[in-house]
Short mmCIF file of C-alpha atoms in Angstrom, two decimals:
data_model
loop_
_atom_site.label_atom_id
_atom_site.label_comp_id
_atom_site.label_asym_id
_atom_site.label_seq_id
_atom_site.Cartn_x
_atom_site.Cartn_y
_atom_site.Cartn_z
CA MET A 600 97.41 78.88 101.71
CA SER A 601 98.87 81.10 103.95
CA LEU A 602 99.32 84.83 103.06
CA ALA A 603 102.84 86.01 103.25
CA CYS A 604 103.31 89.72 104.07
CA GLY A 605 106.16 92.03 103.14
CA ILE A 606 107.15 95.51 103.74
CA GLN A 607 108.39 98.47 101.61
CA LEU A 608 111.23 100.06 103.78
CA PRO A 609 110.71 103.51 105.12
CA VAL A 610 113.50 106.45 104.56
CA GLN A 611 115.06 104.78 101.60
CA SER A 612 112.37 106.20 99.12
CA GLN A 613 110.48 109.44 100.24
CA SER A 614 107.74 110.19 97.72
CA THR A 615 105.10 112.62 99.07
CA LEU A 616 102.61 109.85 98.18
CA TYR A 617 103.58 107.75 101.15
CA ALA A 618 106.68 109.01 103.14
CA GLU A 619 105.87 109.91 106.94
CA PRO A 620 107.08 113.38 108.03
CA TRP A 621 109.68 111.84 110.48
CA GLU A 622 111.38 110.03 107.51
CA ALA A 623 112.95 113.25 106.53
CA ALA A 624 115.32 113.29 109.31
CA ALA A 625 115.94 109.72 109.21
CA GLY A 626 118.94 107.62 108.35
CA PRO A 627 120.84 104.42 108.51
CA GLU A 628 120.11 103.56 112.05
CA ASP A 629 116.49 104.00 111.62
CA LEU A 630 116.55 101.73 108.52
CA LEU A 631 118.49 99.08 110.56
CA ALA A 632 115.87 99.26 113.46
CA VAL A 633 112.92 98.81 111.08
CA ALA A 634 114.73 95.78 109.09
CA ARG A 635 115.58 94.09 112.24
CA ALA A 636 111.92 94.39 113.67
CA ALA A 637 110.60 93.05 110.32
CA ASP A 638 113.07 90.21 110.45
CA ARG A 639 112.20 89.32 113.92
CA ALA A 640 108.47 89.61 113.31
CA GLY A 641 108.66 87.21 110.70
CA PHE A 642 108.02 89.41 107.39
CA ALA A 643 108.48 87.60 104.06
CA TYR A 644 110.63 90.22 102.61
CA LEU A 645 112.18 94.05 102.89
CA ALA A 646 111.90 95.90 99.52
CA CYS A 647 113.73 98.90 98.34
CA CYS A 648 113.12 101.07 95.35
CA ASP A 649 115.02 102.22 92.37
CA HIS A 650 115.72 105.59 90.88
CA VAL A 651 119.11 107.02 89.91
CA ALA A 652 118.31 110.79 89.55
CA ILE A 653 115.06 112.87 89.75
CA PRO A 654 114.49 115.74 87.55
CA ARG A 655 113.75 118.94 89.01
CA ARG A 656 110.09 118.90 87.50
CA LEU A 657 109.31 116.00 89.57
CA ALA A 658 111.41 116.50 92.66
CA SER A 659 108.70 118.15 94.73
CA ALA A 660 106.42 115.38 94.37
CA MET A 661 108.88 112.34 94.30
CA SER A 662 111.78 114.01 96.29
CA THR A 663 115.26 113.27 95.45
CA VAL A 664 115.71 110.64 98.38
CA TRP A 665 115.99 107.30 96.64
CA TYR A 666 118.77 104.98 98.17
CA ASP A 667 120.35 102.48 95.86
CA PRO A 668 118.82 99.25 96.25
CA VAL A 669 121.91 96.95 95.75
CA ALA A 670 123.81 99.07 98.56
CA THR A 671 120.76 99.22 100.73
CA LEU A 672 119.96 95.60 100.63
CA ALA A 673 123.21 94.54 100.90
CA PHE A 674 123.68 96.69 104.19
CA LEU A 675 120.50 95.18 105.75
CA ALA A 676 121.56 91.64 104.68
CA ALA A 677 124.08 91.72 107.26
CA ALA A 678 121.66 92.83 109.94
CA THR A 679 118.93 90.37 109.39
CA GLU A 680 118.78 86.58 109.23
CA ARG A 681 115.65 85.24 107.61
CA THR A 682 113.70 88.08 105.58
CA ARG A 683 114.16 87.97 101.87
CA LEU A 684 115.56 91.10 100.06
CA LEU A 685 113.33 92.45 97.46
CA SER A 686 114.09 95.13 94.70
CA HIS A 687 110.74 96.73 94.16
CA VAL A 688 111.51 97.31 91.36
CA ALA A 689 114.94 97.62 89.69
CA VAL A 690 114.70 99.63 86.46
CA VAL A 691 116.99 97.06 84.75
CA GLY A 692 116.81 99.04 81.57
CA LEU A 693 119.05 101.80 82.80
CA ARG A 694 122.04 99.43 83.11
CA HIS A 695 123.63 96.50 80.99
CA PRO A 696 122.44 93.00 82.25
CA LEU A 697 125.82 91.99 83.26
CA LEU A 698 126.32 94.94 85.52
CA SER A 699 122.91 94.11 87.14
CA ALA A 700 123.78 90.57 87.26
CA LYS A 701 127.19 91.24 88.92
CA GLN A 702 125.49 93.35 91.58
CA TYR A 703 122.53 91.25 92.39
CA ALA A 704 124.66 87.85 92.09
CA THR A 705 126.79 89.33 94.79
CA LEU A 706 123.98 90.39 96.74
CA ASP A 707 122.46 87.10 96.64
CA HIS A 708 125.73 85.33 97.58
CA LEU A 709 126.42 87.61 100.53
CA SER A 710 122.92 87.14 102.04
CA GLY A 711 122.93 83.40 101.89
CA GLY A 712 120.24 83.22 98.76
CA ARG A 713 117.73 85.62 100.03
CA LEU A 714 117.35 87.79 96.93
CA ILE A 715 114.00 88.39 94.99
CA LEU A 716 114.84 90.41 92.06
CA GLY A 717 111.90 92.52 91.24
CA VAL A 718 112.12 94.32 87.86
CA GLY A 719 110.03 97.09 86.03
CA ALA A 720 110.27 99.20 82.89
CA GLY A 721 110.61 102.72 84.64
CA HIS A 722 108.84 105.89 83.99
CA VAL A 723 111.14 108.82 84.32
CA ARG A 724 112.29 109.95 80.61
CA GLU A 725 115.12 112.39 81.85
CA GLU A 726 116.88 109.49 83.85
CA PHE A 727 117.03 107.43 80.96
CA GLU A 728 118.30 110.25 78.59
CA ALA A 729 120.91 110.99 80.95
CA LEU A 730 122.14 107.39 81.30
CA GLY A 731 121.99 106.96 77.52
CA ALA A 732 119.11 104.42 78.00
CA ASP A 733 116.19 103.91 75.52
CA PHE A 734 113.04 105.46 77.12
CA GLU A 735 110.76 105.18 74.17
CA ARG A 736 111.49 101.29 73.81
CA ARG A 737 112.13 100.57 77.43
CA GLY A 738 109.39 97.64 77.31
CA ALA A 739 111.10 95.72 74.56
CA VAL A 740 114.35 96.59 76.57
CA LEU A 741 113.00 95.08 79.64
CA ASP A 742 111.80 91.88 78.11
CA GLU A 743 115.34 90.98 76.58
CA SER A 744 117.01 92.21 79.82
CA ILE A 745 114.92 89.61 81.68
CA ASP A 746 116.09 87.06 79.08
CA ALA A 747 119.66 88.09 79.67
CA LEU A 748 119.48 88.21 83.56
CA ARG A 749 118.11 84.74 83.61
CA ALA A 750 121.41 83.63 81.78
CA ALA A 751 123.63 85.89 83.92
CA LEU A 752 121.98 84.78 87.21
CA GLY A 753 122.06 81.16 86.10
CA PRO A 754 124.28 78.50 87.51
CA GLU A 755 126.92 78.94 84.60
CA GLU A 756 130.26 80.87 85.31
CA PHE A 757 130.42 81.89 81.76
CA PRO A 758 126.79 83.05 81.02
CA GLU A 759 125.57 83.12 77.29
CA HIS A 760 123.11 85.41 75.68
CA HIS A 761 122.51 86.26 72.37
CA GLY A 762 119.68 88.98 71.61
CA LYS A 763 118.92 91.90 69.60
CA LEU A 764 120.22 94.28 72.03
CA TYR A 765 122.60 92.30 74.13
CA ASP A 766 125.06 89.90 73.13
CA PHE A 767 127.63 88.08 75.47
CA GLU A 768 129.51 84.80 75.90
CA GLY A 769 132.86 83.75 77.16
CA LEU A 770 132.80 86.35 80.11
CA GLY A 771 132.92 84.74 83.60
CA GLN A 772 131.40 85.98 86.66
CA ARG A 773 131.89 84.89 90.09
CA PRO A 774 130.47 84.77 92.78
CA ARG A 775 127.55 83.04 91.43
CA PRO A 776 124.09 83.25 93.35
CA ALA A 777 123.53 81.20 96.19
CA GLN A 778 120.19 80.12 94.73
CA ASP A 779 119.79 77.88 92.05
CA ARG A 780 117.25 80.11 90.45
CA VAL A 781 116.89 83.69 91.64
CA PRO A 782 113.33 84.49 91.81
CA LEU A 783 112.22 87.18 89.25
CA TRP A 784 109.21 89.07 89.90
CA VAL A 785 107.90 91.58 87.22
CA GLY A 786 106.23 94.72 88.34
CA GLY A 787 103.47 96.82 86.61
CA SER A 788 99.76 96.64 85.80
CA SER A 789 99.64 97.63 82.23
CA PRO A 790 98.49 94.88 79.75
CA ALA A 791 102.12 94.61 78.55
CA ALA A 792 103.32 94.34 82.22
CA LEU A 793 100.81 91.61 82.87
CA ARG A 794 101.62 89.45 79.89
CA ARG A 795 105.44 89.99 80.71
CA ALA A 796 104.89 89.08 84.30
CA ALA A 797 102.84 85.77 83.10
CA LEU A 798 105.19 84.53 80.49
CA LYS A 799 108.76 85.62 81.73
CA GLY A 800 108.46 86.06 85.67
CA ASP A 801 108.34 84.08 88.58
CA GLY A 802 105.81 86.33 90.25
CA TRP A 803 103.85 89.58 89.80
CA LEU A 804 104.29 92.94 91.67
CA PRO A 805 101.20 95.10 91.01
CA GLN A 806 101.35 99.06 91.10
CA GLY A 807 98.73 99.43 94.15
CA ASP A 808 95.84 98.08 92.05
CA PRO A 809 92.55 98.69 93.93
CA ARG A 810 90.68 95.74 95.08
CA ASP A 811 88.19 95.97 92.67
CA VAL A 812 90.42 95.58 89.65
CA LEU A 813 92.81 92.75 91.16
CA PRO A 814 90.64 89.70 90.52
CA GLU A 815 90.47 90.32 86.80
CA ARG A 816 94.15 90.99 86.50
CA ILE A 817 95.16 88.04 88.40
CA ALA A 818 92.76 85.85 86.28
CA ARG A 819 94.43 87.22 83.16
CA ILE A 820 97.76 86.15 84.41
CA ARG A 821 96.54 82.62 85.09
CA ARG A 822 94.91 82.36 81.71
CA LEU A 823 97.96 83.70 79.79
CA ARG A 824 100.19 80.98 81.77
CA GLU A 825 97.78 78.31 81.04
CA GLU A 826 97.72 79.18 77.39
CA ALA A 827 101.31 79.16 77.19
CA GLU A 828 101.82 76.08 79.24
CA THR A 829 104.09 77.92 81.47
CA GLU A 830 104.75 75.97 84.61
CA GLY A 831 106.62 76.31 87.54
CA PRO A 832 106.23 78.39 90.77
CA PHE A 833 104.50 81.87 90.68
CA SER A 834 103.78 84.43 93.08
CA VAL A 835 100.97 86.82 92.85
CA GLY A 836 101.37 90.07 94.89
CA ALA A 837 99.07 92.87 96.06
CA ILE A 838 99.63 96.22 97.98
CA ALA A 839 97.31 96.66 100.83
CA GLU A 840 96.04 100.10 102.25
CA PRO A 841 97.88 101.68 104.70
CA LEU A 842 97.38 99.70 108.04
CA TYR A 843 97.38 100.96 111.89
CA VAL A 844 97.14 98.01 114.46
CA GLY A 845 94.97 99.09 117.29
CA THR A 846 92.93 102.18 117.79
CA PRO A 847 94.94 105.36 116.66
CA GLY A 848 94.95 108.24 118.76
CA TRP A 849 95.59 110.57 115.75
CA ASP A 850 94.32 111.06 112.24
CA VAL A 851 95.75 108.19 110.22
CA GLY A 852 93.69 109.00 107.16
CA ARG A 853 90.44 107.72 105.97
CA ARG A 854 91.96 104.80 103.67
CA THR A 855 93.94 103.44 106.44
CA VAL A 856 92.72 100.31 107.89
CA SER A 857 92.97 100.21 111.36
CA GLY A 858 91.37 98.07 114.41
CA PRO A 859 91.98 95.15 116.46
CA ALA A 860 94.23 92.29 115.05
CA ASP A 861 91.18 90.15 113.75
CA ALA A 862 89.85 93.01 111.79
CA ILE A 863 93.11 93.77 110.11
CA ALA A 864 93.51 90.02 109.42
CA GLU A 865 90.05 89.75 107.68
CA SER A 866 90.93 92.80 105.53
CA LEU A 867 94.14 91.07 104.38
CA ARG A 868 92.58 87.74 103.88
CA ALA A 869 90.51 89.17 101.08
CA TYR A 870 93.63 89.36 99.07
CA ARG A 871 94.32 85.73 99.44
CA ALA A 872 90.61 85.07 98.29
CA MET A 873 91.50 86.84 95.02
CA GLY A 874 94.31 84.69 94.46
CA ALA A 875 97.31 86.58 96.13
CA ASP A 876 99.88 84.80 98.08
CA GLN A 877 101.90 87.71 99.15
CA VAL A 878 100.73 91.26 100.11
CA GLN A 879 103.01 94.24 100.89
CA VAL A 880 102.12 96.32 103.86
CA ARG A 881 102.64 99.72 105.22
CA PHE A 882 101.86 101.17 108.47
CA ARG A 883 101.16 104.79 109.35
CA SER A 884 103.49 106.03 112.22
CA ARG A 885 104.74 109.15 113.71
CA SER A 886 108.38 108.10 114.52
CA ARG A 887 110.54 105.13 114.20
CA ASP A 888 109.63 103.80 117.40
CA GLU A 889 105.91 103.77 116.66
CA LEU A 890 106.73 101.91 113.33
CA VAL A 891 109.15 99.33 115.03
CA GLY A 892 105.98 98.87 117.92
CA GLN A 893 103.36 98.57 114.73
CA ILE A 894 105.56 95.96 113.12
CA GLU A 895 105.92 93.86 116.46
CA GLN A 896 102.34 94.13 116.99
CA PHE A 897 101.50 92.91 113.32
CA GLY A 898 103.89 89.96 113.87
CA GLU A 899 102.53 88.92 117.12
CA ALA A 900 98.57 89.33 116.76
CA VAL A 901 97.98 89.72 112.94
CA ALA A 902 100.28 87.31 111.14
CA PRO A 903 99.07 84.37 113.15
CA LEU A 904 95.76 84.85 111.76
CA LEU A 905 96.78 84.71 108.04
CA SER A 906 98.01 81.18 107.93
#
């Protein structure tokens, strides 16, 4: 089994946990250059985060730079050809499912069927309150939102869903998604999120779980799916430590995995041994050009060693 690699885009979200200094002054041209490089290098997907508004109490850590995922991925869809487009993750509880379905169905249609809809519960209380969304019951809201989105992103022009929170029928939405079934990956690492991913999702997006806990969580998802007799393709994800291909001439941080291609490939293959079939990578960089160079080197030298 080969290990697919995706990349969380720079610039579009600038939390102090991972943003590089050069991203602060970056913009659309930089996003385009990185997306095109990842597309050429054969990356499985480009990912974009989702926050509507950040409260002052969190702004110093999270920043207020969070591009809209639908607008950003649609912008990049026109500049790429093969790479898939992942919302990692869309906080779908902030919006009515018919609204989310309209946006993401259009994105899938325009991109020729390259959408992967990643969804999560969200964590910023003020964001929910400002939008009139239910923060306390966001898990239950997400559960039903997934069911409603399954219907609204399916093949029917007039989708139908009858639930406790959302109820609709007889309302047509076109264009339909290009895909017969839009892959729906569930984010989160809590017990509830693992169960949601196993029973309702087509894949799991962990939240940076360290390597020592991943095998148990992957096993739990497999077990839940077996017990429920849930069938069909299922993608198990992982998020790697920061990477730097080659010998860095600067301080890339103690957690960064660096070195020759075979050493990086060996580090990533450990995720496949745990049961993951896709891993999200991030490269340390001091400029857009250095990041593009890292992506190119990875595609040329590391990716062939992962098949």
